Amino acid sequence: MSWPKVYAGASVLLACSAGSSETSEPRNKRRRTVLVIGSGRLAAIRSFAFLEAGYSVLLACDAAQSLDAELSHRIACNEVAALSLNAHDDFDGWLDGNLSQSQYQDLAMVIVTDTLYARASSMRSLDSARSMREACYERRIPVNIADQPSLSDFAFPASHRWGDDSPLQMALTTNQHACKLASRLKRMLVTALPRDAGQAVVRIGKLRQQVRSCEVKHAVLDQYEEVEEGFSSQPLNMPVRQMAVSSPRPSRCTSPNRTGKACVLTPQLDTQFIGLNTETRMRFISQISEYWPIERLAQLDAEETTRLLGLHSGNHPESSSAISTSSARDHSHVDTPSSTLRHHDSAVASLVASPLRSKGLILLVGSGTGSPSLLTVAAHRALTQMATVVLSDKIVPEAVLALVPKSTKLIIARKFPGNAESAQEELMRLALEYAGQGHTVVRLKQGSPYLYGRGGEEVLHFRKHGYECLVVPGVSSSLDGPTMAGIPVTQRGVADTLTICTGVGRRGKGVVLPGYERTRTLSILMGVARLVSVVETLTQLASDPAAPPAALEPTGESLLYEGKRTRSGTPYPPYLPIAIIERASSSDQRVIASTLDRIVAALQRHGEPQRPPGMMVIGWAVLSLDGEGDISMLDDMEALQEDESLDRLQRDAAIEAADRARIDRWLAGETAIVREGLPARWSDVFEASL
């Protein structure tokens, strides 16, 4: 296994905080101290930053020099303590003689600011800065000396904080290459983010705090709570058991009881999977953090979060997950995490601006791969002109939801691992209720409704209740996801067949994957979270000695696991190309391409955190158009097959050698090829089409 090459010159970006926050316990009663040296504007900026981070600030400067007005104010308010230090003092001796024992023990950092933009009479010399560096180094105290990166242990990035007391901050660094440009880039990033981003972080923090405060078994909480930003210990859509669904049918035992009769099992409410434990609640918070619009997250309040997570005194969430719900409640608050976005009217009465029919309409609309520009004209019209109520899947991108007019009610499915069945039933119930009130209801689905969109069961359900719904096709990611990644699913000389399948079956169960054919491209939807098992199923031999001997049974070239077939046909070569495409056609699209035997490590290295929705493309088409291209796979195979001097084993060995050489040329010594974002020219196309 190869690993990415290390390129020096980067920085480790850390978020330092000495105090406590609303979402953390105080680390200790004593606050860490920072020594800021200087009297000018930069010293004031640094002091303010450390005060907000919870540090005690000691300011050391020449008493004869005038202080920045802000520093004078903070000293007068006892926010900053001042000490006397001039540019010619011996800093080594000054540290020992001017700091109290507690100040010295609590000293965390030294910040020198009077080496930059100071008056000539007070500006610290380079020799003085070096001596300060040596004194700090001997004491193992990190030091930053302004405008002297070679003498500094760390640097200050260009940063921004959302609001006076917001926990959301952003930092950007050019690693001392272009400091002014860093400030400009920071402004561009800040303006590009949603205006409510800071408030959304506050709301999610309070949501997590509510879960923590109501749990007694902290050991369970610690197991499932994610505390590291930028790292996830589990895939966002990791397979879990499904929660109980409403009105479950009695199930029959597979084996008879002692009387010889089939026993009937009484449906039981599985409280472990209906949102009553920490795991489910924290996973739900992770899901809405990823899928809900930022504007919607910013509106969460205590009452709504209590209802959504089932944190009220009865400890039963007001949800369709819990067998039954009250039909008398206002539907803007029924078992949906959505209610309405702020720019969507929350009252049903606001929907009567256009006359309602005595019997409404239901449309199943495909939202395409992700970009609003790839919506069909019919889908765009249904969303923007026809709908009075939109019931959306959770993975429909925010950019598509933004097209929904302000006067239209918007409800987002509360689908998260373990709750998919309950959320599906809830949306179908809401669709019928709103249609019964005369509304035009759009069931908005990612991709195309009939391609793993559960559109068929909704059509039958609505037909059973007297509604013949209209199905509006959408662009499917199985076809256009690869296109956006530069991968043709069929290509002359490479692949003449496309097979589309899913990585997960009904209620989270496994599926039977097709066997390997050289001329076939395999497109797998909804399987990235199960990548390890998918790769094992595809590549494992029917009599693999590494597999449990009792579990695997050779049946020709198919694979059986624990008596169930998991692959139908020949195993896939481990060196076969595979591409994982995440959030296709969105601005944060990512493509990770490698081989079957390397893709798991590549995803762990480059793909954290994951960006659902994701899909996989497997086959020689993955590399066919990369670089100069390679569309000779079938020609090479045919030429070797026509060579009568070779027997079958020799031909197979020659084909494998040629294929491995292709892989080596394609990857060029790397483990994987990673592409972030869309090609630059695509932004012009998308913007022009809106």
XYZ file of C-alpha atoms in Angstrom:
690
model
C 0.000 0.000 0.000
C 1.334 3.430 -0.911
C 0.744 6.586 1.091
C 0.622 10.238 0.031
C 3.986 11.930 -0.294
C 4.737 14.524 2.370
C 5.199 18.051 1.040
C 6.707 20.386 3.622
C 5.570 23.974 4.001
C 2.115 23.532 5.495
C 0.945 24.495 8.983
C -0.979 22.620 11.639
C -4.008 24.828 12.279
C -5.049 24.709 15.924
C -7.901 26.370 17.778
C -6.535 27.419 21.189
C -8.899 28.274 24.018
C -8.035 28.689 27.698
C -11.537 29.199 29.049
C -14.819 27.351 29.010
C -17.797 27.741 26.716
C -21.485 26.941 26.750
C -20.751 23.530 25.305
C -17.748 22.512 27.406
C -16.799 22.152 31.039
C -14.097 24.463 32.469
C -10.712 22.843 32.057
C -9.520 24.159 35.402
C -10.135 27.066 37.709
C -6.878 28.819 36.768
C -6.709 30.584 33.423
C -3.659 30.304 31.204
C -1.713 33.515 30.659
C -0.382 35.148 27.509
C 2.369 37.762 27.574
C 1.857 40.411 24.873
C 4.836 42.696 24.285
C 4.259 46.095 22.673
C 2.100 49.189 22.992
C 0.709 49.714 19.512
C -2.307 48.686 17.503
C -1.086 45.146 16.846
C -0.671 44.568 20.587
C -4.281 45.679 21.101
C -5.522 43.308 18.383
C -3.625 40.356 19.841
C -4.770 41.161 23.392
C -8.402 41.299 22.306
C -8.116 37.934 20.527
C -6.686 36.207 23.595
C -9.227 37.789 25.917
C -12.032 36.379 23.764
C -10.343 32.964 23.913
C -10.403 33.024 27.715
C -6.756 33.801 28.448
C -5.386 36.202 31.048
C -3.358 38.859 29.250
C -0.188 40.471 30.570
C 0.911 43.502 28.574
C 4.621 44.387 28.715
C 5.700 47.679 27.148
C 7.891 50.733 27.636
C 6.178 52.983 30.160
C 7.577 56.011 28.364
C 5.752 55.140 25.152
C 2.152 56.124 24.515
C -0.376 53.310 24.629
C -2.932 52.453 22.001
C -6.304 53.838 23.117
C -7.882 50.390 23.284
C -5.055 49.078 25.471
C -5.473 52.015 27.842
C -9.180 51.215 28.114
C -8.612 47.532 28.843
C -5.983 48.285 31.481
C -8.351 50.754 33.151
C -11.097 48.104 33.146
C -8.713 45.505 34.649
C -9.079 43.304 31.576
C -5.330 43.514 30.913
C -2.503 43.755 33.454
C 0.419 46.020 32.489
C 4.125 45.565 33.197
C 7.094 47.729 32.251
C 9.544 46.446 29.636
C 11.643 48.504 27.248
C 13.367 47.427 24.088
C 16.799 47.324 25.734
C 15.984 45.185 28.793
C 17.485 41.726 29.164
C 14.399 39.629 28.508
C 15.848 36.503 30.111
C 16.370 38.261 33.412
C 13.141 40.235 33.052
C 11.080 37.038 32.912
C 12.627 35.762 36.138
C 12.340 39.052 37.998
C 8.990 40.533 36.943
C 6.546 37.645 36.822
C 5.003 36.143 39.923
C 5.313 32.418 40.464
C 1.705 31.791 39.402
C 2.068 34.028 36.335
C 5.208 32.194 35.315
C 3.648 28.765 35.830
C 0.540 29.718 33.849
C 2.440 31.380 30.993
C 1.279 29.686 27.776
C 2.611 31.951 25.004
C 4.678 35.053 24.364
C 3.536 37.450 21.634
C 6.036 40.092 20.486
C 4.455 42.909 18.479
C 6.959 45.780 18.670
C 9.063 44.395 15.817
C 6.497 45.629 13.305
C 5.339 49.156 12.457
C 6.800 50.709 15.609
C 8.475 54.089 15.838
C 12.211 53.943 15.261
C 12.925 54.864 18.883
C 10.795 52.029 20.284
C 11.100 49.379 17.580
C 12.785 46.243 18.849
C 16.044 45.273 17.179
C 16.597 41.940 15.504
C 19.211 41.001 18.121
C 16.705 41.701 20.891
C 14.094 39.587 19.125
C 16.572 36.721 18.843
C 17.390 36.880 22.542
C 13.669 36.761 23.348
C 13.329 33.735 21.121
C 16.185 31.972 22.935
C 14.748 32.792 26.363
C 11.356 31.360 25.387
C 12.914 28.305 23.750
C 14.873 27.432 26.885
C 11.664 27.646 28.919
C 9.626 25.701 26.334
C 7.264 28.632 25.872
C 5.868 29.044 22.319
C 6.609 32.500 20.926
C 5.388 34.590 17.994
C 7.505 37.523 16.858
C 5.748 39.828 14.412
C 7.287 39.966 10.944
C 9.895 37.366 11.922
C 8.555 33.954 10.854
C 11.976 32.309 11.213
C 11.989 33.222 14.920
C 8.368 32.221 15.559
C 6.894 28.902 16.641
C 3.503 29.764 15.192
C 1.746 32.409 13.121
C -1.622 34.128 13.312
C -3.980 33.324 10.434
C -6.440 35.770 8.952
C -9.550 35.092 11.023
C -13.192 36.083 11.281
C -15.797 35.614 14.003
C -19.518 35.638 13.267
C -20.995 38.151 15.696
C -19.795 39.362 19.076
C -20.333 36.099 20.940
C -20.616 33.509 18.178
C -18.734 30.199 18.529
C -18.193 30.149 14.756
C -14.764 31.306 13.640
C -12.849 30.893 10.415
C -9.088 30.977 9.908
C -7.062 31.116 6.705
C -3.312 31.134 6.219
C -0.967 31.515 3.270
C 1.959 30.369 5.455
C 3.629 33.783 5.284
C 3.577 33.821 1.477
C 0.895 36.462 0.892
C -0.480 38.026 4.073
C -2.411 40.803 2.342
C -3.930 38.347 -0.088
C -4.982 36.203 2.874
C -7.122 39.057 4.178
C -8.776 39.436 0.806
C -9.426 35.710 0.477
C -10.891 35.680 3.972
C -13.364 38.407 3.018
C -14.376 36.462 -0.077
C -15.021 33.317 1.953
C -16.987 35.176 4.619
C -19.281 36.806 2.073
C -19.769 33.483 0.266
C -21.114 31.735 3.374
C -24.785 32.024 4.368
C -25.596 35.038 6.501
C -27.122 32.792 9.174
C -24.102 30.483 9.492
C -23.144 31.777 12.930
C -26.646 31.412 14.314
C -26.876 27.894 12.890
C -23.769 26.892 14.850
C -25.281 28.356 18.026
C -28.494 26.379 17.524
C -26.697 23.090 16.865
C -24.538 23.667 19.947
C -27.626 24.162 22.086
C -29.201 21.079 20.531
C -26.196 18.977 21.527
C -26.245 20.506 24.993
C -29.904 19.527 25.403
C -29.051 15.924 24.615
C -26.125 15.918 27.029
C -28.100 17.492 29.848
C -30.890 14.910 29.667
C -28.616 11.861 29.577
C -27.489 10.107 32.723
C -25.335 7.420 31.135
C -22.421 9.549 29.985
C -20.471 6.491 28.900
C -22.987 5.984 26.113
C -22.745 9.636 25.161
C -18.970 9.546 24.968
C -19.124 6.594 22.608
C -21.212 8.310 19.957
C -20.560 12.017 20.251
C -18.228 13.491 17.657
C -15.906 16.032 19.274
C -13.234 16.529 16.619
C -14.058 18.964 13.846
C -12.898 17.745 10.441
C -12.760 14.110 11.587
C -15.547 11.583 11.810
C -15.111 8.198 13.480
C -18.099 6.806 11.567
C -19.542 7.374 8.098
C -22.462 9.790 8.211
C -24.799 7.168 6.751
C -23.338 4.122 8.491
C -25.832 1.238 8.350
C -28.004 0.856 11.457
C -31.133 -1.020 12.446
C -34.347 0.527 11.277
C -36.614 2.118 13.855
C -40.139 0.899 14.480
C -42.640 2.016 11.853
C -46.244 2.984 12.324
C -48.912 0.278 12.371
C -46.549 -2.663 11.987
C -48.061 -5.914 10.847
C -47.719 -8.946 13.115
C -44.882 -11.143 11.929
C -44.875 -14.915 11.907
C -42.162 -17.120 13.320
C -40.092 -18.953 10.743
C -40.162 -22.112 12.869
C -43.210 -23.684 14.543
C -43.658 -23.719 18.300
C -44.129 -26.816 20.396
C -47.774 -27.144 19.379
C -46.768 -27.268 15.737
C -48.564 -24.023 14.946
C -46.956 -20.867 13.645
C -46.605 -18.340 16.448
C -47.724 -14.738 15.958
C -45.419 -12.045 17.339
C -47.056 -9.009 18.901
C -45.504 -5.775 17.584
C -43.306 -4.204 20.223
C -42.116 -0.617 20.405
C -38.335 -0.816 20.135
C -37.462 2.149 22.308
C -33.766 1.731 21.608
C -34.302 2.867 18.039
C -37.031 5.512 18.211
C -34.904 8.446 19.271
C -34.861 7.746 23.019
C -31.136 7.052 23.319
C -28.091 9.209 22.860
C -26.801 7.389 19.793
C -29.943 8.029 17.773
C -30.224 11.638 18.893
C -26.601 12.445 18.158
C -26.842 10.759 14.753
C -29.912 12.837 14.019
C -27.983 16.002 14.923
C -25.177 14.891 12.594
C -27.681 14.301 9.827
C -29.405 17.674 10.053
C -26.008 19.388 10.312
C -25.142 17.888 6.944
C -28.469 18.070 5.119
C -30.695 20.857 6.426
C -30.383 24.338 4.906
C -28.282 26.677 7.053
C -31.214 29.089 7.213
C -33.393 26.337 8.648
C -30.833 25.351 11.284
C -30.579 28.968 12.397
C -34.295 28.951 13.290
C -34.246 26.006 15.690
C -35.588 26.935 19.109
C -35.827 25.089 22.418
C -39.461 24.075 21.927
C -38.859 22.604 18.505
C -35.685 20.749 19.474
C -37.454 19.273 22.485
C -40.172 17.975 20.185
C -37.793 16.677 17.524
C -35.548 14.758 19.887
C -38.216 13.540 22.292
C -36.660 15.316 25.275
C -39.936 16.261 26.985
C -41.047 14.761 30.258
C -42.739 11.779 28.673
C -39.506 10.780 26.910
C -41.449 9.883 23.769
C -40.755 11.924 20.658
C -43.803 13.348 18.980
C -43.040 11.447 15.866
C -44.495 8.940 13.512
C -41.587 6.767 14.584
C -43.471 6.082 17.801
C -46.375 4.056 16.350
C -48.976 6.836 16.362
C -49.282 10.601 16.158
C -52.030 13.071 16.851
C -53.816 14.001 13.674
C -55.249 17.144 15.227
C -51.973 18.988 15.412
C -50.980 21.818 13.135
C -49.193 20.162 10.251
C -46.480 22.784 10.239
C -45.292 21.112 13.449
C -46.051 17.436 12.806
C -43.106 15.040 13.046
C -40.993 16.919 10.585
C -37.777 18.605 11.456
C -38.584 21.245 9.004
C -41.755 23.113 9.769
C -40.936 25.882 7.313
C -37.953 27.958 6.339
C -38.002 31.537 7.533
C -38.795 32.832 4.069
C -41.675 30.362 3.776
C -44.971 31.236 5.446
C -45.631 28.963 8.411
C -49.395 29.307 8.474
C -51.523 27.196 6.184
C -53.786 30.192 5.691
C -51.032 31.935 3.772
C -51.320 29.297 1.083
C -54.763 30.393 -0.047
C -53.382 33.315 -2.012
C -54.122 31.188 -5.062
C -57.479 29.380 -5.100
C -57.332 25.806 -3.825
C -59.092 22.960 -5.585
C -61.618 20.806 -3.776
C -59.208 17.944 -4.452
C -55.528 18.665 -4.754
C -52.753 17.290 -6.940
C -49.675 15.247 -6.056
C -46.532 15.405 -8.170
C -43.413 13.264 -7.748
C -40.592 15.486 -8.980
C -36.963 14.521 -9.525
C -34.528 17.249 -8.475
C -31.589 15.902 -10.460
C -28.006 15.437 -9.368
C -27.586 18.594 -7.286
C -27.242 21.777 -9.287
C -30.434 23.792 -9.902
C -29.183 24.268 -13.447
C -29.702 20.566 -14.142
C -33.377 20.618 -13.192
C -35.693 19.818 -16.058
C -37.949 22.636 -17.228
C -40.946 20.670 -15.949
C -39.373 20.204 -12.506
C -38.491 23.904 -12.303
C -42.047 24.904 -13.182
C -43.522 22.459 -10.671
C -41.367 23.909 -7.895
C -41.619 27.593 -8.715
C -45.115 27.969 -10.190
C -47.352 25.026 -9.316
C -46.550 23.836 -5.800
C -48.311 25.167 -2.718
C -46.660 22.530 -0.502
C -43.238 20.923 -1.069
C -42.325 17.722 0.792
C -38.611 17.248 0.221
C -36.141 14.453 0.791
C -33.339 15.448 3.147
C -30.558 15.132 0.557
C -32.066 17.593 -1.923
C -29.430 20.369 -2.068
C -30.094 23.718 -0.454
C -29.603 25.459 -3.803
C -32.615 23.592 -5.215
C -34.747 24.289 -2.144
C -33.913 27.979 -2.481
C -35.991 28.036 -5.681
C -39.180 27.348 -3.723
C -41.180 30.613 -3.470
C -41.643 32.298 -0.102
C -45.370 31.652 -0.153
C -44.911 27.888 -0.487
C -44.794 25.631 2.546
C -41.591 23.572 2.643
C -41.220 20.416 4.754
C -38.029 18.342 4.851
C -38.033 14.634 5.635
C -36.683 13.555 8.986
C -34.763 10.731 7.371
C -31.632 9.599 9.134
C -30.067 6.170 9.657
C -32.608 4.033 11.456
C -35.592 6.276 10.724
C -35.958 6.004 6.944
C -39.118 3.880 6.973
C -40.934 6.062 9.514
C -40.013 9.284 7.744
C -41.169 7.850 4.413
C -44.571 6.960 5.853
C -44.875 10.395 7.423
C -44.281 12.210 4.126
C -46.825 10.047 2.318
C -49.369 10.797 5.036
C -48.697 14.526 4.845
C -49.001 14.463 1.049
C -52.471 12.948 1.296
C -53.585 15.359 4.004
C -52.450 18.454 2.112
C -53.881 17.148 -1.162
C -57.159 16.570 0.665
C -57.165 20.262 1.571
C -56.866 21.171 -2.111
C -53.126 21.867 -2.269
C -50.760 21.068 -5.094
C -48.206 18.875 -3.352
C -44.735 18.300 -4.797
C -42.862 15.300 -3.423
C -39.345 16.415 -4.221
C -36.835 13.619 -4.668
C -33.114 13.593 -5.326
C -32.237 12.230 -8.762
C -35.138 10.579 -10.570
C -38.205 9.226 -8.705
C -38.165 5.778 -10.284
C -34.439 5.085 -9.893
C -34.037 4.007 -6.257
C -36.269 6.912 -5.317
C -39.104 4.784 -3.889
C -41.373 6.529 -6.365
C -43.220 3.359 -7.289
C -44.488 2.612 -3.798
C -45.639 6.215 -3.420
C -47.525 6.064 -6.719
C -49.337 2.933 -5.558
C -49.992 4.377 -2.114
C -51.499 7.569 -3.504
C -53.502 5.651 -6.107
C -54.952 3.491 -3.350
C -56.196 6.676 -1.685
C -57.684 8.132 -4.859
C -54.832 10.240 -6.249
C -53.189 9.510 -9.583
C -49.965 11.441 -9.159
C -47.852 12.898 -11.949
C -44.227 11.738 -12.063
C -41.701 14.282 -13.367
C -38.387 12.623 -14.301
C -35.114 13.989 -13.018
C -31.502 13.694 -14.095
C -30.103 10.615 -12.335
C -26.695 10.692 -10.689
C -26.091 7.172 -11.977
C -25.664 8.672 -15.442
C -24.735 12.298 -14.973
C -22.690 11.915 -11.798
C -19.971 10.170 -13.812
C -20.413 12.720 -16.596
C -19.714 15.561 -14.166
C -16.595 13.648 -13.089
C -15.363 13.216 -16.665
C -16.230 9.514 -16.799
C -18.269 8.020 -19.667
C -20.452 5.142 -18.517
C -20.211 3.654 -22.028
C -17.360 4.174 -24.458
C -16.445 2.499 -27.747
C -13.464 0.245 -27.185
C -13.971 0.203 -23.418
C -17.502 -0.469 -22.173
C -20.655 -1.332 -24.083
C -22.867 -2.190 -21.089
C -24.009 -0.258 -18.025
C -25.458 -1.887 -14.915
C -27.032 0.262 -12.206
C -27.550 -1.171 -8.744
C -27.777 -0.083 -5.131
C -25.397 -0.765 -2.290
C -28.182 -1.288 0.227
C -31.478 -3.113 -0.006
C -34.812 -2.641 1.728
C -34.618 -1.754 5.422
C -30.834 -1.624 5.279
C -30.360 -5.218 4.121
C -27.701 -6.371 1.683
C -28.139 -6.880 -2.056
C -26.797 -9.250 -4.694
C -24.145 -7.499 -6.784
C -23.424 -8.577 -10.380
C -20.247 -10.405 -11.316
C -17.372 -8.975 -13.342
C -17.558 -8.451 -17.075
C -14.726 -6.602 -18.761
C -17.014 -4.638 -21.060
C -19.395 -3.511 -18.323
C -19.520 -0.351 -16.212
C -21.063 -0.864 -12.789
C -22.787 2.119 -11.174
C -23.610 1.666 -7.464
C -25.806 4.188 -5.704
C -26.055 4.644 -1.926
C -23.144 2.353 -1.128
C -20.222 4.563 -0.089
C -20.936 4.103 3.623
C -20.675 0.344 3.002
C -17.544 0.569 0.867
C -15.571 -2.066 2.767
C -18.252 -4.738 2.429
C -18.958 -3.775 -1.198
C -15.291 -4.170 -2.160
C -15.048 -7.480 -0.304
C -18.158 -8.786 -2.042
C -16.911 -7.775 -5.482
C -13.358 -9.084 -5.192
C -13.629 -12.105 -2.917
C -13.220 -15.504 -4.503
C -15.975 -18.014 -3.943
C -13.495 -20.224 -2.087
C -11.431 -17.439 -0.520
C -9.292 -19.008 2.259
C -9.373 -15.726 4.180
C -13.133 -15.937 4.558
C -14.854 -17.876 7.367
C -14.930 -21.477 6.087
C -18.463 -22.093 7.298
C -19.786 -18.902 5.800
C -18.541 -19.081 2.220
C -19.604 -21.769 -0.182
C -18.316 -22.184 -3.736
C -21.187 -22.110 -6.209
C -19.533 -21.783 -9.557
C -18.294 -18.210 -9.646
C -20.981 -16.712 -7.417
C -20.391 -15.820 -3.784
C -22.504 -17.028 -0.878
C -22.175 -15.624 2.612
C -23.985 -17.324 5.506
C -26.234 -19.092 3.023
C -27.174 -15.933 1.118
C -25.862 -15.013 -2.290
C -24.032 -11.676 -2.284
C -22.489 -11.727 -5.763
C -23.774 -13.328 -8.909
C -20.876 -14.120 -11.195
C -17.113 -13.794 -11.540
C -15.077 -11.895 -8.913
C -13.666 -8.513 -9.912
C -9.909 -8.061 -10.350
C -8.499 -6.092 -7.392
C -6.718 -3.681 -9.741
C -9.954 -2.621 -11.497
C -10.551 1.175 -11.499
C -13.227 2.638 -9.226
C -14.332 6.233 -8.686
C -16.302 7.597 -5.748
C -18.280 10.690 -6.763
C -19.717 12.828 -3.980
C -22.246 15.666 -4.337
C -22.126 15.511 -8.115
C -22.661 18.845 -9.908
C -22.549 20.812 -6.632
C -19.817 23.358 -6.012
C -18.182 21.035 -3.455
C -18.198 17.994 -5.734
C -15.376 15.569 -4.973
C -14.048 12.632 -6.983
C -11.730 10.005 -5.483
C -10.504 7.509 -8.083
C -8.313 4.485 -7.409
C -8.463 0.694 -7.697
C -10.650 -1.733 -5.785
C -7.768 -2.876 -3.589
C -6.742 0.698 -2.719
C -9.992 2.647 -2.600
C -10.773 1.948 1.065
C -7.428 3.372 2.178
C -7.796 6.240 -0.294
C -11.208 7.173 1.082
C -9.901 7.037 4.644
C -7.001 9.265 3.664
C -8.714 11.772 1.392
C -12.436 11.360 2.001
C -12.978 12.420 5.607
C -15.449 13.669 6.337
C -17.610 12.079 3.665
C -19.910 14.259 1.563
C -23.187 12.473 0.922
C -24.854 11.777 -1.360
C -22.186 9.658 -2.986
C -21.997 6.946 -5.615
C -19.460 4.531 -7.085
C -18.474 3.841 -10.682
C -16.511 0.645 -11.292
C -14.909 -0.474 -14.527
C -12.367 0.445 -17.175
C -14.425 3.445 -18.265
C -13.197 5.249 -15.129
C -9.755 5.852 -16.642
C -10.701 5.868 -20.324
C -10.797 9.665 -20.798
C -8.206 10.638 -18.204
C -5.257 12.596 -19.573
C -4.506 11.478 -23.115
C -7.124 8.758 -22.740
C -7.040 5.006 -23.163
C -9.809 3.399 -25.209
C -7.924 0.312 -26.376
C -8.997 -2.166 -23.687
C -11.215 -4.240 -25.945
C -8.789 -4.062 -28.884
C -5.965 -5.441 -26.742
C -8.168 -8.232 -25.442
C -9.340 -9.200 -28.936
C -5.782 -9.206 -30.262
C -4.598 -11.525 -27.505
C -7.594 -13.817 -27.945
C -6.780 -14.173 -31.651
C -3.175 -15.121 -30.891
C -3.262 -18.899 -31.401
C 0.210 -19.342 -29.923
C -1.158 -18.585 -26.449
C -3.257 -20.913 -24.349
C -6.002 -19.594 -22.072
C -3.797 -19.140 -19.017
C -1.171 -17.314 -21.054
C -3.785 -15.026 -22.586
C -5.270 -14.228 -19.177
C -1.808 -13.466 -17.801
C -1.011 -11.204 -20.757
C -4.308 -9.319 -20.385
C -3.685 -8.844 -16.665
C -0.153 -7.575 -17.306
C -1.450 -5.057 -19.851
C -4.188 -3.946 -17.461
C -1.794 -3.469 -14.558
C 0.443 -1.395 -16.817
C -2.573 0.804 -17.609
C -3.208 1.293 -13.917
C 0.423 2.249 -13.302
C 0.299 4.851 -16.080
C -3.013 6.182 -14.813
C -2.129 6.557 -11.135
C 1.501 7.527 -11.823
C 2.692 6.135 -8.505
C -0.089 7.661 -6.397
C -2.642 5.776 -4.323
C -5.545 7.750 -5.739
C -6.546 10.665 -7.926
C -8.559 13.293 -6.040
C -10.408 16.144 -7.725
C -12.136 18.829 -5.675
C -14.921 21.003 -7.043
C -16.229 21.546 -10.550
C -14.186 22.599 -13.569
C -13.909 26.389 -13.715
C -15.912 26.663 -16.929
C -18.886 24.933 -15.314
C -19.601 27.851 -13.014
C -20.214 30.059 -16.034
C -22.569 27.477 -17.547
C -24.534 27.023 -14.332
C -24.856 30.734 -13.580
C -25.971 31.520 -17.113
C -28.699 28.882 -16.994
C -30.351 30.158 -13.816
